[in-house]
Amino acid sequence: MTGRSVAIAIVASLAAYAAPLAAADLTVGAGGAYRTITSAVAAARDGDRIIINAGTWREATIVITAPNVTVEGRGWPVLDGQGARGVLIVAADDVTVRGLVVTNTGVSTLDDRAGIRVRDARRCLIEHNRVRDNLFGIYLQRSADCVVRDNDISAHGLSQTTSGNGIHLWYSPGARVENNHISGQRDGIYFEFSTGGVTTGNVSEHSQRYGLHFMFSDSCHYERNVFRENTSGVAVMYSHGVVISHNRFEHSWGAAAYGLLLKEILGGEIRGNTFTGNSTGLFIEGSSHLAIADNDFLQNGWAAKVLASAEDDHFTGNRFAGNAFDVSTNSRTANSTFDGNWWDAYRGYDLNRDGVGDVPFHPVRLFALIVEEHPASLVLLRSPMVGILDAAERVFPVLTPDALVDHHPLMRPPR
Amino acid sequence: MRRTVPPVRTLLVAVLLAASLAVACRAAGPEPLRLNEDPCDFCRMTISDARFGGEAVTRAGRVYKFDSIECLAGWSRTVKDGAVAAMYVIDTQHPGVFVRADSAGFIKDGFMQSPMGKALVAFPSRKAALEQQTMLGGRVMTWAEVMADTTAPAPTVTK
């Protein structure tokens, strides 16, 4: 082998190794080699890091197509959609986006514009961004196993007629949505056809509609989130096997507002949550095989409305205090059970001192049934006549559902 | 001699009166959907997107509101034949504008999502839907086909 061919061989092998080894930093803005984000993104290869320095960047929609790229802001650079377009699209696997201010997509009736859209990409990490006044904030579309955490998302300047969701998942299984703060969007967090997700530690408030909304999303967990002052509360529908635990559902007030609305949920746990100050704390329709345990229902209009279409749901260890109505239903035939809850309205006694009341408690007031049939009668809530009616019904129950009886009411609150 | 009112005229007046009463009793047509306020009368979700939705007006004049075409179709399966006077859907290109469901054209499984997951949007006519199909993709349907297709709120196929 000649010296020349050896040199060629060495150079060739170096070239082959150089590309994956030298993951480069591509710096945009002050002191960097790139004047636009677009040019840096175009130059980025697998594993590169794009560092965006402070400044306001107004460019065509930025599309990341190289895998394993990190986009990182330094000093909160602002990416501005100028009211005309989506700002950033991730279209490759294993991409990280952090430290950006993403703003001003403007509204459109044709496309669901998003501040950050992840499209057909796996294992993305979207963290520590400030997402401001976009139609949709962060939109995951057919993107599996992504993490969205510690983002601050708000939209307060947008119109009522056209608004999008804060964190929106569509056909995106296995997502983790953690410790985000979302405010002023249509729905704060929205899951559609997205299974096996975990949503924890988020605060979702002042939504135009729901703080959390999911449909057709089986086997998801929602834990330790706070949903408050959302116009219609929280609605979860058409899903199997959901776990909703240790969340707070607070201050959703209005004719069609619910702390938590469950519709067509098959199998799951509603455990350790607090429902405070809602028109209706928990509304259950067409949902079955649910364990509703260890929740606190405080100062709601109706603590729980359980429609006859809800089957085989079990309430136990819950605390009911300060509600205008504890339980209401729409029929004499009830298919759910209450056992071992604490009711502030319970007037029974405990002669054998086992902590369980010796007489059963009927949580459905007669008046609640009347209101269900004739909503206008609610004005009589404080009337003495209604008090007499309820007392008479308690002694000789003729109209309230037989099955909706707690045979083991607790004498002391469980918490 | 006192002049008597001719029977024909009496009859005419009576018919006119009855007709005007009938017209007055009948609902004029669809009512605006109040966004983030009105609940859907089928799925209970609060209606929030002006590009989608529908209404049914019953012969008794009651208006039912829906957040999506799929909910209107689902609801209409639950009511008696002849109870509904007219059904309307939102023209997706003109948020808030209603067109009659039976003369509208629909696109399913195209580029646009809809509130209940069936990707179902409406246009004023079948012709208008065909024109949009080039951009939106999906398949063009009539109201009868939408009704035949809507058996359950949940989609049967997972993408």
XYZ file of C-alpha atoms in Angstrom:
574
model
C 0.000 0.000 0.000
C 1.410 3.361 -0.961
C 1.606 6.231 1.459
C -1.009 8.050 -0.562
C -3.585 5.296 -0.383
C -3.005 4.955 3.360
C -3.696 8.668 3.754
C -6.892 8.346 1.722
C -8.002 5.408 3.841
C -7.364 7.370 7.044
C -9.209 10.435 5.770
C -12.104 8.298 4.582
C -12.459 6.515 7.911
C -12.212 9.811 9.794
C -14.944 11.276 7.608
C -17.125 8.296 8.317
C -16.729 8.747 12.072
C -16.688 12.523 12.163
C -20.375 13.106 11.441
C -21.914 11.295 14.403
C -19.104 12.249 16.791
C -19.096 15.976 16.267
C -22.564 16.938 17.442
C -22.263 20.663 17.009
C -23.699 23.717 18.722
C -25.302 26.005 16.151
C -25.762 29.434 17.691
C -28.330 31.903 16.384
C -28.127 35.641 17.109
C -25.572 37.745 18.980
C -22.117 36.164 18.668
C -23.397 33.135 16.744
C -22.705 31.856 13.255
C -26.367 31.978 12.192
C -28.500 35.049 11.627
C -31.804 33.195 11.399
C -33.280 30.172 13.157
C -34.345 28.851 9.770
C -30.755 28.718 8.498
C -29.530 26.993 11.674
C -32.342 24.436 11.489
C -31.488 23.761 7.840
C -27.858 23.116 8.782
C -28.626 20.969 11.846
C -27.753 17.275 11.701
C -28.631 14.361 13.944
C -27.622 15.188 17.514
C -26.887 18.885 17.033
C -27.915 21.586 19.459
C -29.391 24.854 18.199
C -28.895 27.665 20.681
C -31.099 30.699 20.150
C -29.971 33.878 21.863
C -32.259 36.605 23.181
C -34.113 38.663 20.627
C -37.353 38.605 18.689
C -37.429 36.235 15.736
C -40.025 36.655 12.999
C -39.565 33.907 10.447
C -41.627 31.540 8.341
C -42.877 28.497 10.269
C -39.780 26.658 11.532
C -39.786 22.917 10.810
C -37.294 20.620 12.531
C -36.650 17.540 10.406
C -33.348 16.239 11.812
C -33.737 13.720 14.638
C -32.224 14.014 18.075
C -31.872 17.799 17.830
C -32.139 20.114 20.834
C -33.521 23.623 20.383
C -32.613 25.729 23.375
C -33.296 29.369 24.147
C -30.846 31.533 26.110
C -32.352 34.604 27.783
C -35.897 33.851 26.557
C -35.776 34.539 22.813
C -39.220 35.369 21.391
C -40.453 33.445 18.350
C -43.271 35.515 16.894
C -45.825 34.122 14.422
C -46.951 37.672 13.617
C -50.592 36.604 13.811
C -50.172 34.749 10.545
C -48.838 31.247 11.105
C -47.904 28.369 13.376
C -44.484 29.059 14.899
C -42.555 25.815 15.376
C -43.110 22.293 14.032
C -41.219 19.251 15.284
C -41.272 16.570 12.589
C -38.467 14.241 13.755
C -37.957 11.781 16.606
C -36.177 12.558 19.890
C -36.282 16.335 19.587
C -36.064 18.607 22.642
C -37.453 22.159 22.732
C -36.761 24.322 25.782
C -36.394 27.885 26.930
C -38.394 29.594 24.168
C -41.106 32.219 24.190
C -43.518 31.135 21.451
C -46.231 33.604 20.612
C -48.856 35.082 18.318
C -49.998 32.464 15.817
C -53.157 34.471 15.157
C -56.448 32.701 14.570
C -57.611 30.789 11.546
C -60.767 28.859 10.810
C -59.041 26.576 8.326
C -55.971 25.271 10.113
C -55.531 24.573 13.809
C -52.442 26.731 14.218
C -50.183 25.908 17.119
C -47.299 27.616 18.860
C -45.419 24.306 19.021
C -46.723 21.397 16.938
C -45.216 17.914 17.108
C -46.170 15.914 14.054
C -45.592 12.190 13.511
C -42.587 12.229 15.843
C -41.718 10.001 18.780
C -40.209 10.758 22.181
C -40.219 14.552 22.021
C -39.441 16.634 25.103
C -41.113 20.058 25.279
C -40.098 21.786 28.510
C -39.705 25.157 30.201
C -41.271 27.226 27.438
C -43.502 30.268 27.677
C -46.343 29.839 25.231
C -48.338 33.039 24.818
C -51.488 34.006 22.926
C -51.577 31.250 20.367
C -54.628 29.538 18.912
C -53.337 26.175 20.146
C -50.404 26.191 22.546
C -48.663 22.802 22.270
C -50.227 20.342 19.822
C -49.133 16.698 19.673
C -50.365 14.983 16.539
C -49.778 11.241 16.023
C -46.699 11.524 18.244
C -46.058 8.755 20.742
C -44.234 8.788 24.091
C -43.661 12.528 24.370
C -43.067 14.575 27.525
C -44.589 18.044 27.934
C -43.517 19.609 31.232
C -42.974 22.850 33.111
C -44.431 25.010 30.365
C -46.345 28.187 31.070
C -49.193 28.537 28.583
C -51.680 31.373 28.400
C -53.992 32.979 25.871
C -55.916 35.975 27.037
C -55.954 38.284 24.063
C -57.785 35.979 21.662
C -61.378 36.134 20.502
C -64.147 34.078 22.090
C -65.399 32.751 18.774
C -62.188 31.077 17.702
C -60.018 29.572 20.367
C -57.917 26.464 20.714
C -56.577 24.268 23.463
C -53.517 24.746 25.661
C -52.023 21.255 25.431
C -53.755 19.235 22.734
C -53.086 15.547 22.103
C -54.524 13.736 19.110
C -53.623 10.091 18.496
C -50.593 10.536 20.743
C -50.271 7.576 23.120
C -47.971 7.297 26.122
C -47.619 11.015 26.795
C -46.520 12.551 30.100
C -47.989 15.992 30.772
C -46.415 17.329 33.967
C -46.279 20.528 35.992
C -47.567 22.862 33.311
C -49.563 25.988 34.014
C -52.329 26.721 31.519
C -54.699 29.661 31.518
C -57.302 31.245 29.223
C -57.391 28.636 26.460
C -60.562 26.899 25.219
C -59.697 23.616 26.963
C -56.561 23.706 29.104
C -55.549 20.084 28.503
C -57.217 18.009 25.809
C -56.735 14.320 24.989
C -58.424 12.753 21.967
C -57.672 9.157 20.917
C -54.562 9.289 23.132
C -54.192 6.262 25.384
C -51.927 5.417 28.292
C -51.027 8.996 29.197
C -50.051 10.371 32.599
C -51.094 13.905 33.530
C -49.752 15.130 36.884
C -49.064 18.317 38.792
C -50.626 20.725 36.296
C -52.634 23.837 37.079
C -55.333 24.571 34.514
C -57.513 27.592 35.129
C -59.753 30.250 33.590
C -60.378 28.111 30.533
C -63.063 29.314 28.170
C -64.552 25.842 28.408
C -62.885 22.921 30.223
C -59.771 22.782 32.372
C -59.319 19.161 31.304
C -61.187 17.411 28.561
C -60.617 13.960 27.195
C -62.476 11.671 24.840
C -61.750 8.210 23.478
C -58.558 8.007 25.544
C -58.342 4.755 27.511
C -56.068 3.819 30.404
C -54.915 7.303 31.342
C -53.961 8.644 34.781
C -54.742 12.166 36.035
C -53.167 12.904 39.389
C -52.470 15.887 41.645
C -53.703 18.503 39.181
C -55.605 21.663 40.043
C -58.569 22.666 37.883
C -60.144 25.928 38.954
C -62.454 28.633 37.673
C -62.904 26.965 34.332
C -66.118 28.116 32.652
C -67.556 24.614 32.256
C -65.269 22.725 34.647
C -63.822 19.376 33.553
C -65.395 16.823 31.190
C -64.151 13.336 30.500
C -65.955 11.041 28.100
C -66.035 7.788 26.174
C -63.004 6.153 27.768
C -62.170 2.945 29.642
C -60.025 2.429 32.700
C -59.189 5.938 33.862
C -57.652 6.859 37.200
C -58.450 10.353 38.486
C -56.856 10.848 41.883
C -55.873 13.612 44.289
C -56.911 16.434 41.990
C -58.722 19.612 42.983
C -61.851 20.628 41.092
C -62.741 24.130 42.192
C -65.143 26.951 41.476
C -66.852 26.050 38.236
C -70.198 27.722 38.466
C -73.000 27.892 35.894
C -75.950 26.029 34.415
C -73.761 23.694 32.371
C -70.692 23.729 34.621
C -69.422 20.699 36.526
C -66.444 20.150 38.778
C -66.073 16.833 36.968
C -68.465 15.512 34.325
C -68.151 11.784 33.638
C -69.942 10.495 30.580
C -69.600 6.983 29.208
C -66.584 6.094 31.352
C -66.256 2.354 31.797
C -64.203 1.222 34.759
C -61.888 3.374 36.816
C -61.127 5.141 40.057
C -62.082 8.595 41.283
C -60.063 8.774 44.484
C -58.845 11.350 46.975
C -60.036 14.366 44.992
C -61.475 17.572 46.392
C -64.556 19.167 44.833
C -65.067 22.677 46.167
C -67.566 25.385 45.279
C -68.962 24.035 42.013
C -72.579 24.172 40.790
C -72.332 20.398 40.522
C -69.245 18.744 41.984
C -69.423 15.360 40.272
C -71.854 14.464 37.508
C -72.073 10.856 36.370
C -73.960 9.708 33.318
C -73.759 6.398 31.495
C -70.619 5.409 33.400
C -70.155 2.122 35.176
C -67.848 0.123 37.430
C -66.290 3.165 39.061
C -64.786 3.289 42.549
C -65.493 6.749 43.958
C -63.590 6.768 47.217
C -62.017 9.106 49.770
C -63.055 12.314 48.003
C -64.083 15.558 49.705
C -67.229 17.323 48.469
C -67.326 20.794 49.987
C -69.684 23.744 49.446
C -71.083 22.639 46.112
C -74.633 23.264 44.897
C -74.974 19.554 44.198
C -72.117 17.426 45.519
C -72.926 14.515 43.199
C -75.526 13.974 40.533
C -75.697 10.308 39.660
C -78.078 9.563 36.815
C -79.916 6.257 36.552
C -77.825 5.416 33.493
C -74.789 5.177 35.790
C -74.436 1.566 36.875
C -72.484 -0.213 39.548
C -70.607 2.827 40.819
C -69.562 2.653 44.480
C -69.170 5.643 46.786
C -67.185 4.954 49.922
C -65.079 6.915 52.408
C -66.157 10.243 50.934
C -66.777 13.374 52.966
C -69.828 15.531 52.186
C -69.928 18.936 53.894
C -71.671 22.221 53.258
C -73.397 21.222 50.034
C -76.910 22.477 49.233
C -77.683 18.952 47.985
C -75.508 15.945 48.704
C -76.803 13.542 46.072
C -79.356 13.876 43.319
C -80.619 11.532 40.661
C -83.267 11.448 37.970
C -85.093 8.255 38.777
C -86.354 6.045 41.596
C -84.302 3.166 40.302
C -80.734 3.698 41.325
C -77.914 1.452 40.228
C -75.102 2.899 42.320
C -74.299 2.380 45.979
C -73.171 4.498 48.937
C -71.518 2.858 51.900
C -69.370 4.194 54.709
C -69.311 7.881 53.805
C -69.399 10.882 56.124
C -72.337 13.283 55.743
C -72.589 16.561 57.618
C -76.392 16.285 57.313
C -76.464 12.947 59.184
C -78.424 13.183 62.435
C -78.111 9.566 63.593
C -76.471 8.069 66.670
C -73.910 5.399 67.480
C -74.908 3.464 70.596
C -72.319 0.707 70.223
C -69.533 3.245 69.652
C -68.071 1.527 66.604
C -67.795 4.780 64.683
C -70.615 3.803 62.336
C -74.102 5.319 62.670
C -76.810 2.896 63.808
C -79.471 4.238 61.437
C -78.971 4.576 57.690
C -78.661 7.901 55.915
C -80.715 8.869 52.866
C -78.567 11.358 50.969
C -81.157 12.128 48.280
C -83.507 14.819 49.526
C -87.031 14.687 48.192
C -86.617 18.293 47.159
C -83.610 17.346 45.016
C -85.885 15.090 42.964
C -88.446 17.874 42.622
C -85.758 20.275 41.426
C -84.534 17.701 38.937
C -88.040 17.576 37.432
C -88.848 21.282 37.833
C -85.666 23.399 37.928
C -87.660 26.581 38.636
C -88.654 25.199 42.039
C -85.089 25.819 43.205
C -86.187 29.248 44.468
C -87.930 27.394 47.305
C -84.618 25.958 48.569
C -84.752 27.863 51.877
C -88.513 27.620 52.318
C -89.751 26.055 55.604
C -92.265 23.998 53.597
C -89.390 22.285 51.816
C -87.784 21.556 55.175
C -90.993 19.857 56.348
C -91.221 17.882 53.078
C -87.653 16.644 53.453
C -88.153 15.731 57.100
C -91.349 13.796 56.294
C -89.616 11.976 53.458
C -86.720 11.072 55.732
C -89.096 9.410 58.180
C -91.259 7.645 55.590
C -89.340 7.441 52.325
C -91.821 6.953 49.527
C -90.342 8.811 46.596
C -86.589 8.864 47.061
C -84.656 5.919 45.577
C -84.526 2.879 47.870
C -81.062 1.896 46.811
C -79.474 5.281 47.424
C -78.992 4.693 51.128
C -75.793 4.724 53.138
C -76.245 1.902 55.654
C -72.930 2.616 57.352
C -72.634 6.387 57.635
C -69.492 7.435 59.475
C -69.853 9.318 62.764
C -66.629 11.252 62.336
C -65.134 12.679 59.139
C -62.539 10.284 57.714
C -60.031 13.104 57.194
C -132.528 44.456 5.960
C -129.333 43.823 7.789
C -126.479 42.867 5.560
C -125.139 39.451 6.370
C -121.529 38.538 5.904
C -121.253 36.128 3.008
C -120.277 32.665 4.212
C -117.401 32.503 1.756
C -115.842 35.591 3.262
C -116.274 34.266 6.798
C -114.576 31.100 5.781
C -111.735 33.026 4.156
C -111.180 35.118 7.296
C -111.214 31.989 9.435
C -108.721 30.252 7.187
C -106.420 33.285 7.189
C -106.620 33.545 10.963
C -105.836 29.880 11.395
C -102.985 30.106 8.934
C -101.429 33.118 10.617
C -101.731 31.398 13.998
C -100.076 28.328 12.607
C -97.246 30.435 11.207
C -96.863 32.298 14.501
C -96.664 29.077 16.482
C -94.040 27.577 14.272
C -90.437 28.297 15.168
C -88.901 30.662 12.661
C -85.768 28.548 12.233
C -82.502 27.897 13.959
C -81.279 30.032 16.862
C -77.673 31.201 17.190
C -75.378 28.880 19.163
C -74.018 30.745 22.186
C -70.385 29.685 22.379
C -68.940 28.528 25.692
C -72.440 28.725 27.132
C -74.929 26.381 25.423
C -74.486 22.686 26.191
C -74.914 20.096 23.455
C -78.289 18.404 23.879
C -76.782 15.031 23.007
C -73.300 14.763 24.529
C -73.612 17.579 27.155
C -70.342 19.185 26.100
C -70.340 22.953 26.087
C -70.471 24.185 22.504
C -67.287 26.096 21.824
C -66.353 26.046 18.146
C -68.378 28.132 15.703
C -67.241 26.063 12.720
C -69.176 22.997 13.786
C -72.550 22.116 15.201
C -76.166 21.783 14.311
C -79.724 22.286 15.465
C -83.051 20.536 15.282
C -86.360 22.355 15.484
C -89.266 20.166 16.545
C -92.836 20.529 15.304
C -93.667 21.861 18.759
C -91.144 24.648 18.130
C -88.465 23.546 20.578
C -84.877 24.065 19.450
C -82.210 21.465 20.266
C -78.560 22.463 19.928
C -75.567 20.281 19.142
C -71.825 20.790 19.145
C -71.273 18.601 16.113
C -72.969 16.994 13.141
C -72.352 13.574 14.667
C -74.318 14.571 17.779
C -77.241 15.928 15.704
C -77.353 12.661 13.773
C -77.039 10.610 16.969
C -79.819 12.581 18.665
C -82.158 12.353 15.677
C -82.002 8.568 15.926
C -83.466 8.791 19.434
C -86.622 10.785 18.552
C -89.890 9.625 17.019
C -90.425 9.895 13.285
C -92.195 13.100 12.391
C -91.317 14.923 15.628
C -88.676 17.060 13.965
C -89.676 19.910 11.655
C -86.216 20.671 10.324
C -82.546 19.995 10.990
C -79.698 22.385 10.340
C -75.914 22.160 10.280
C -73.251 24.854 10.422
C -71.543 25.727 7.139
C -67.984 25.113 8.285
C -66.569 27.859 6.068
C -69.006 30.407 7.523
C -68.984 29.955 11.293
C -72.419 30.514 12.792
C -74.302 30.184 9.474
C -76.841 27.355 9.285
C -77.827 25.375 6.220
C -80.539 22.720 6.059
C -79.081 19.308 6.753
C -80.976 17.576 3.959
C -79.581 19.901 1.292
C -76.053 20.196 2.726
C -72.967 18.328 1.510
C -70.567 16.683 3.982
C -66.926 15.641 4.089
C -65.835 12.867 6.424
C -62.299 11.830 7.374
C -60.724 14.738 5.582
C -58.122 17.151 6.810
C -60.408 18.923 9.326
C -61.131 17.528 12.795
C -64.572 17.905 14.370
C -65.593 18.081 18.041
C -66.745 14.473 18.438
C -63.895 12.778 16.664
C -65.528 11.800 13.402
C -63.829 14.475 11.286
C -67.215 15.436 9.833
C -67.815 18.914 8.362
C -70.669 20.473 6.349
C -70.959 22.717 3.305
C -74.044 24.387 1.791
C -74.385 21.783 -0.955
C -72.943 18.560 -2.290
C -71.354 20.611 -5.067
C -69.638 22.881 -2.520
C -68.374 19.814 -0.669
C -66.973 18.324 -3.871
C -65.110 21.586 -4.540
C -63.527 21.480 -1.075
C -62.637 17.811 -1.311
C -59.613 18.597 -3.493
C -58.094 20.516 -0.568
C -59.530 18.659 2.435
C -59.490 15.122 1.107
C -61.836 12.643 2.743
C -65.098 11.439 1.291
C -68.173 13.426 0.264
C -71.479 12.321 1.755
C -75.146 13.279 1.746
C -77.204 13.715 4.923
C -78.771 10.298 4.379
C -75.315 8.759 4.206
C -74.216 10.620 7.333
C -77.276 9.251 9.155
C -76.549 5.724 7.997
C -72.938 6.109 9.091
C -73.642 7.447 12.581
C -74.331 4.459 14.752
C -72.266 5.364 17.801
C -70.463 8.458 19.065
C -67.109 6.727 19.149
C -65.193 5.999 15.966
C -64.735 2.375 15.051
C -61.326 2.686 13.431
C -58.175 3.832 15.173
C -55.695 5.756 13.067
